[in-house]
mmCIF file of C-alpha atoms in Angstrom:
data_model
loop_
_atom_site.group_PDB
_atom_site.id
_atom_site.type_symbol
_atom_site.label_atom_id
_atom_site.label_comp_id
_atom_site.label_asym_id
_atom_site.label_seq_id
_atom_site.Cartn_x
_atom_site.Cartn_y
_atom_site.Cartn_z
ATOM 1 C CA MET R 1 149.336 198.147 69.739
ATOM 2 C CA ASN R 2 149.588 201.216 71.309
ATOM 3 C CA LYS R 3 152.521 203.874 71.267
ATOM 4 C CA GLN R 4 153.061 203.109 74.970
ATOM 5 C CA SER R 5 152.705 199.345 73.991
ATOM 6 C CA THR R 6 155.147 199.105 71.498
ATOM 7 C CA THR R 7 158.025 201.179 73.560
ATOM 8 C CA ALA R 8 157.710 198.534 76.385
ATOM 9 C CA ALA R 9 158.327 195.926 73.243
ATOM 10 C CA GLU R 10 161.291 197.641 71.696
ATOM 11 C CA ALA R 11 162.702 198.284 75.631
ATOM 12 C CA SER R 12 162.262 194.250 76.127
ATOM 13 C CA THR R 13 165.125 193.970 73.609
ATOM 14 C CA TRP R 14 168.437 195.771 73.222
ATOM 15 C CA PRO R 15 168.803 197.235 69.616
ATOM 16 C CA GLY R 16 172.799 197.739 69.946
ATOM 17 C CA ALA R 17 174.361 200.970 70.147
ATOM 18 C CA PHE R 18 173.383 201.932 66.579
ATOM 19 C CA GLY R 19 169.186 201.250 67.154
ATOM 20 C CA VAL R 20 168.370 202.913 70.245
ATOM 21 C CA TYR R 21 169.695 206.072 68.783
ATOM 22 C CA LYS R 22 165.879 206.456 67.450
ATOM 23 C CA GLN R 23 164.559 205.296 70.851
ATOM 24 C CA SER R 24 166.401 208.307 72.557
ATOM 25 C CA ARG R 25 166.283 211.086 69.019
ATOM 26 C CA ASP R 26 162.224 209.901 69.542
ATOM 27 C CA ALA R 27 162.386 210.276 73.863
ATOM 28 C CA VAL R 28 164.115 213.880 73.634
ATOM 29 C CA ARG R 29 162.034 214.987 71.202
ATOM 30 C CA ALA R 30 159.196 214.403 73.395
ATOM 31 C CA ASN R 31 160.373 216.452 75.722
ATOM 32 C CA LEU R 32 163.315 219.117 74.069
ATOM 33 C CA GLY R 33 161.984 222.380 75.449
ATOM 34 C CA THR R 34 162.709 220.678 79.383
ATOM 35 C CA PHE R 35 166.221 219.465 77.935
ATOM 36 C CA ILE R 36 167.102 222.590 76.558
ATOM 37 C CA GLY R 37 165.959 224.433 79.587
ATOM 38 C CA LEU R 38 168.131 221.611 81.697
ATOM 39 C CA TRP R 39 171.250 222.530 79.762
ATOM 40 C CA VAL R 40 170.578 225.869 79.219
ATOM 41 C CA LEU R 41 170.306 226.660 83.575
ATOM 42 C CA SER R 42 172.725 224.078 84.485
ATOM 43 C CA PHE R 43 175.272 226.267 81.932
ATOM 44 C CA ALA R 44 174.396 229.336 83.598
ATOM 45 C CA ALA R 45 174.819 228.131 87.258
ATOM 46 C CA SER R 46 177.892 226.706 86.846
ATOM 47 C CA PHE R 47 179.118 230.038 84.582
ATOM 48 C CA VAL R 48 177.650 232.209 87.656
ATOM 49 C CA ILE R 49 179.554 229.870 89.919
ATOM 50 C CA GLY R 50 182.733 229.514 88.529
ATOM 51 C CA SER R 51 183.686 232.814 87.323
ATOM 52 C CA ILE R 52 181.533 235.325 89.485
ATOM 53 C CA PHE R 53 182.199 233.687 93.123
ATOM 54 C CA GLY R 54 185.698 232.317 91.516
ATOM 55 C CA ARG R 55 186.630 235.594 91.034
ATOM 56 C CA ILE R 56 184.719 237.458 94.188
ATOM 57 C CA PHE R 57 186.166 234.702 96.693
ATOM 58 C CA GLU R 58 189.969 234.155 96.306
ATOM 59 C CA HIS R 59 190.109 232.549 99.845
ATOM 60 C CA SER R 60 191.493 229.005 99.863
ATOM 61 C CA PHE R 61 188.474 228.381 102.531
ATOM 62 C CA ALA R 62 186.034 230.400 99.942
ATOM 63 C CA GLN R 63 187.302 228.462 97.148
ATOM 64 C CA MET R 64 186.624 225.593 98.871
ATOM 65 C CA ILE R 65 182.738 226.736 99.932
ATOM 66 C CA THR R 66 182.805 227.630 96.309
ATOM 67 C CA GLN R 67 183.437 224.597 94.700
ATOM 68 C CA MET R 68 180.906 222.433 97.523
ATOM 69 C CA VAL R 69 178.063 224.278 96.284
ATOM 70 C CA SER R 70 178.975 223.985 92.911
ATOM 71 C CA LEU R 71 179.520 220.168 93.413
ATOM 72 C CA VAL R 72 175.321 220.575 95.318
ATOM 73 C CA VAL R 73 174.388 222.896 92.308
ATOM 74 C CA SER R 74 175.788 220.124 89.545
ATOM 75 C CA THR R 75 174.094 217.525 91.100
ATOM 76 C CA TYR R 76 170.542 219.323 91.536
ATOM 77 C CA PHE R 77 171.011 219.472 88.027
ATOM 78 C CA THR R 78 171.928 216.170 86.890
ATOM 79 C CA LEU R 79 168.393 215.143 89.560
ATOM 80 C CA ALA R 80 166.604 216.853 87.488
ATOM 81 C CA LEU R 81 167.800 215.559 84.021
ATOM 82 C CA THR R 82 168.274 211.980 85.339
ATOM 83 C CA GLN R 83 164.444 212.116 85.559
ATOM 84 C CA THR R 84 163.420 213.693 83.028
ATOM 85 C CA ILE R 85 165.362 210.761 80.758
ATOM 86 C CA LEU R 86 163.377 208.398 83.082
ATOM 87 C CA VAL R 87 159.894 209.555 82.549
ATOM 88 C CA SER R 88 161.041 210.441 78.842
ATOM 89 C CA THR R 89 161.871 206.782 77.870
ATOM 90 C CA LYS R 90 158.353 206.336 78.954
ATOM 91 C CA GLU R 91 157.185 208.388 76.356
ATOM 92 C CA GLU R 92 155.623 210.927 79.251
ATOM 93 C CA HIS R 93 155.702 214.772 79.157
ATOM 94 C CA ILE R 94 157.331 216.351 82.188
ATOM 95 C CA SER R 95 157.735 220.308 82.489
ATOM 96 C CA LEU R 96 161.187 222.166 83.448
ATOM 97 C CA GLN R 97 158.903 223.172 86.423
ATOM 98 C CA THR R 98 157.970 219.718 87.554
ATOM 99 C CA ALA R 99 161.631 218.298 86.802
ATOM 100 C CA LEU R 100 163.228 221.149 88.602
ATOM 101 C CA SER R 101 160.524 220.734 91.702
ATOM 102 C CA PHE R 102 161.624 217.338 91.684
ATOM 103 C CA ALA R 103 165.237 217.688 92.114
ATOM 104 C CA TRP R 104 164.287 219.865 95.141
ATOM 105 C CA SER R 105 163.728 216.698 97.369
ATOM 106 C CA PRO R 106 165.739 214.353 99.695
ATOM 107 C CA LEU R 107 167.171 212.122 96.666
ATOM 108 C CA LEU R 108 169.393 215.426 95.914
ATOM 109 C CA TRP R 109 171.408 214.592 99.093
ATOM 110 C CA LYS R 110 171.112 211.087 98.341
ATOM 111 C CA LEU R 111 172.526 211.431 94.823
ATOM 112 C CA LEU R 112 174.726 213.350 96.077
ATOM 113 C CA LEU R 113 176.654 211.029 98.152
ATOM 114 C CA LEU R 114 176.233 208.122 95.699
ATOM 115 C CA GLU R 115 178.486 210.290 93.386
ATOM 116 C CA LEU R 116 180.851 210.874 95.870
ATOM 117 C CA LEU R 117 180.780 206.962 96.131
ATOM 118 C CA VAL R 118 181.318 206.231 92.397
ATOM 119 C CA SER R 119 183.402 208.817 92.031
ATOM 120 C CA ILE R 120 186.059 206.970 94.860
ATOM 121 C CA THR R 121 185.623 203.735 93.277
ATOM 122 C CA VAL R 122 186.437 205.062 89.746
ATOM 123 C CA ILE R 123 189.521 206.747 91.157
ATOM 124 C CA GLY R 124 190.458 204.075 93.100
ATOM 125 C CA GLY R 125 190.780 201.977 90.275
ATOM 126 C CA LEU R 126 191.974 204.522 87.955
ATOM 127 C CA ILE R 127 195.190 204.735 90.117
ATOM 128 C CA LEU R 128 195.552 200.910 90.941
ATOM 129 C CA LEU R 129 195.968 200.000 86.870
ATOM 130 C CA ILE R 130 193.728 202.226 85.066
ATOM 131 C CA VAL R 131 191.523 199.658 83.593
ATOM 132 C CA PRO R 132 189.966 198.901 86.504
ATOM 133 C CA GLY R 133 188.723 202.524 87.213
ATOM 134 C CA ILE R 134 187.319 202.092 83.515
ATOM 135 C CA ILE R 135 185.314 198.978 84.149
ATOM 136 C CA PHE R 136 184.045 200.484 87.764
ATOM 137 C CA GLY R 137 182.734 203.368 85.588
ATOM 138 C CA MET R 138 180.377 201.709 83.165
ATOM 139 C CA ARG R 139 179.221 199.142 86.161
ATOM 140 C CA LEU R 140 178.268 201.776 87.492
ATOM 141 C CA MET R 141 176.649 204.244 85.455
ATOM 142 C CA LEU R 142 173.242 203.099 86.329
ATOM 143 C CA ALA R 143 173.228 203.429 89.402
ATOM 144 C CA PRO R 144 171.700 207.330 89.838
ATOM 145 C CA TYR R 145 168.698 205.589 87.473
ATOM 146 C CA TYR R 146 168.093 203.170 90.229
ATOM 147 C CA LEU R 147 168.217 205.503 92.948
ATOM 148 C CA ILE R 148 165.684 207.778 91.646
ATOM 149 C CA ASP R 149 163.432 205.466 89.802
ATOM 150 C CA LYS R 150 163.604 202.796 92.365
ATOM 151 C CA ASN R 151 164.006 205.232 95.353
ATOM 152 C CA LEU R 152 166.664 202.776 97.003
ATOM 153 C CA ASP R 153 169.132 203.568 99.034
ATOM 154 C CA VAL R 154 172.783 204.833 98.562
ATOM 155 C CA ILE R 155 174.524 201.484 98.661
ATOM 156 C CA GLU R 156 171.643 199.616 97.509
ATOM 157 C CA ALA R 157 171.717 201.850 94.355
ATOM 158 C CA TYR R 158 175.447 200.848 93.937
ATOM 159 C CA LYS R 159 175.157 197.243 94.356
ATOM 160 C CA ALA R 160 171.777 197.520 92.245
ATOM 161 C CA SER R 161 173.597 199.190 89.087
ATOM 162 C CA TRP R 162 177.288 196.537 89.335
ATOM 163 C CA ARG R 163 174.447 193.904 89.166
ATOM 164 C CA ALA R 164 172.670 194.735 86.341
ATOM 165 C CA THR R 165 175.765 195.965 84.271
ATOM 166 C CA LYS R 166 177.054 192.604 84.241
ATOM 167 C CA GLY R 167 177.402 191.137 80.767
ATOM 168 C CA SER R 168 176.385 194.509 79.900
ATOM 169 C CA LEU R 169 180.276 195.541 78.909
ATOM 170 C CA GLY R 170 180.056 194.908 75.488
ATOM 171 C CA LYS R 171 176.472 196.501 75.039
ATOM 172 C CA ILE R 172 177.750 199.844 76.986
ATOM 173 C CA LEU R 173 180.672 199.761 75.059
ATOM 174 C CA GLY R 174 179.470 199.925 72.118
ATOM 175 C CA MET R 175 176.980 203.003 73.529
ATOM 176 C CA VAL R 176 181.137 204.539 73.919
ATOM 177 C CA GLY R 177 181.766 203.857 70.384
ATOM 178 C CA VAL R 178 178.795 205.225 69.215
ATOM 179 C CA VAL R 179 179.370 208.620 71.138
ATOM 180 C CA ILE R 180 182.961 208.715 69.577
ATOM 181 C CA LEU R 181 181.833 208.377 66.329
ATOM 182 C CA MET R 182 179.755 211.145 66.682
ATOM 183 C CA LEU R 183 182.191 213.385 67.967
ATOM 184 C CA LEU R 184 184.489 212.825 64.925
ATOM 185 C CA PRO R 185 182.549 215.801 62.676
ATOM 186 C CA SER R 186 183.263 217.992 65.209
ATOM 187 C CA LEU R 187 187.040 218.467 64.291
ATOM 188 C CA THR R 188 185.588 220.508 61.424
ATOM 189 C CA ILE R 189 183.861 224.194 61.950
ATOM 190 C CA VAL R 190 180.164 222.634 60.205
ATOM 191 C CA GLY R 191 180.193 219.237 62.028
ATOM 192 C CA ILE R 192 179.979 220.869 65.310
ATOM 193 C CA ILE R 193 176.243 221.444 64.674
ATOM 194 C CA LEU R 194 176.118 217.700 63.924
ATOM 195 C CA THR R 195 178.100 216.575 66.492
ATOM 196 C CA ALA R 196 176.222 218.787 69.026
ATOM 197 C CA TYR R 197 172.899 217.773 67.160
ATOM 198 C CA TRP R 198 173.681 214.117 66.990
ATOM 199 C CA LEU R 199 175.005 214.540 70.971
ATOM 200 C CA VAL R 200 171.492 215.657 72.288
ATOM 201 C CA MET R 201 169.271 212.988 70.488
ATOM 202 C CA TYR R 202 171.699 210.793 72.047
ATOM 203 C CA SER R 203 171.434 211.547 75.973
ATOM 204 C CA ALA R 204 168.905 209.107 76.836
ATOM 205 C CA ALA R 205 170.613 206.117 75.471
ATOM 206 C CA ALA R 206 171.520 205.410 79.096
ATOM 207 C CA GLY R 207 168.437 205.320 80.126
ATOM 208 C CA PHE R 208 166.846 202.959 77.483
ATOM 209 C CA LEU R 209 169.341 200.565 78.582
ATOM 210 C CA TYR R 210 168.625 201.531 82.670
ATOM 211 C CA ARG R 211 165.002 200.074 81.424
ATOM 212 C CA TYR R 212 165.747 197.026 79.486
ATOM 213 C CA VAL R 213 168.298 195.956 82.352
ATOM 214 C CA SER R 214 166.213 195.926 84.537
ATOM 215 C CA LYS R 215 163.600 193.982 82.372
ATOM 216 C CA ARG R 216 165.660 191.548 81.860
ATOM 217 C CA GLN R 217 166.316 191.235 85.920
ATOM 218 C CA LYS R 218 162.686 190.921 86.210
ATOM 219 C CA ALA R 219 162.639 188.028 83.248
ATOM 220 C CA GLU R 220 165.660 185.926 85.124
ATOM 221 C CA LYS R 221 163.877 186.339 88.408
ATOM 222 C CA SER R 222 160.324 185.383 87.229
ATOM 223 C CA GLN R 223 161.915 182.428 85.510
ATOM 224 C CA LYS R 224 163.657 181.221 88.678
ATOM 225 C CA GLN R 225 160.570 181.327 90.530
#
């Protein structure tokens, strides 16, 4: 069995919040240069927009324009990073230039609308009773993956994530718990480096959850037929 077949077999069975760390680590390492490049460029862009433009344009209307530009740029890098994760979970290579070029597409505006829709949903839930907002956020966390990987419309991706994560809240909570544990060493100076490393290597975990629920849905559909 080749390496790609092994990965496919692993993806069909959820390894657990801790177990998926190994898969995520291997996926990130496969395109580490691209991941680092995207994070550095994203940070640099945010710094330029927030610090430089924020100081130049102090008028309220100009500030609003700056925030809109910041939102678009943030979505652009989110799109590039999500595509990089999707490619990496298949153990394929993607260059920084390819990731950036991919993000400059009509998907950018679809993802922007999707993120706004998800944000409104989550904020609405938080305003109501807080807990519903948290649940909404977890149920909709895979929406960008469906939008990008399946090239779905905004509403279709929104609904796809909601359906796919039904019965998987425990898995998502487990991943959140792992992230919290990873943050604990950051309480010390030396631990900050360890926390940063773990978080970077765990950044593809959601991509593997997407692969898992997609395979599960496909299997359930086949059984019904």
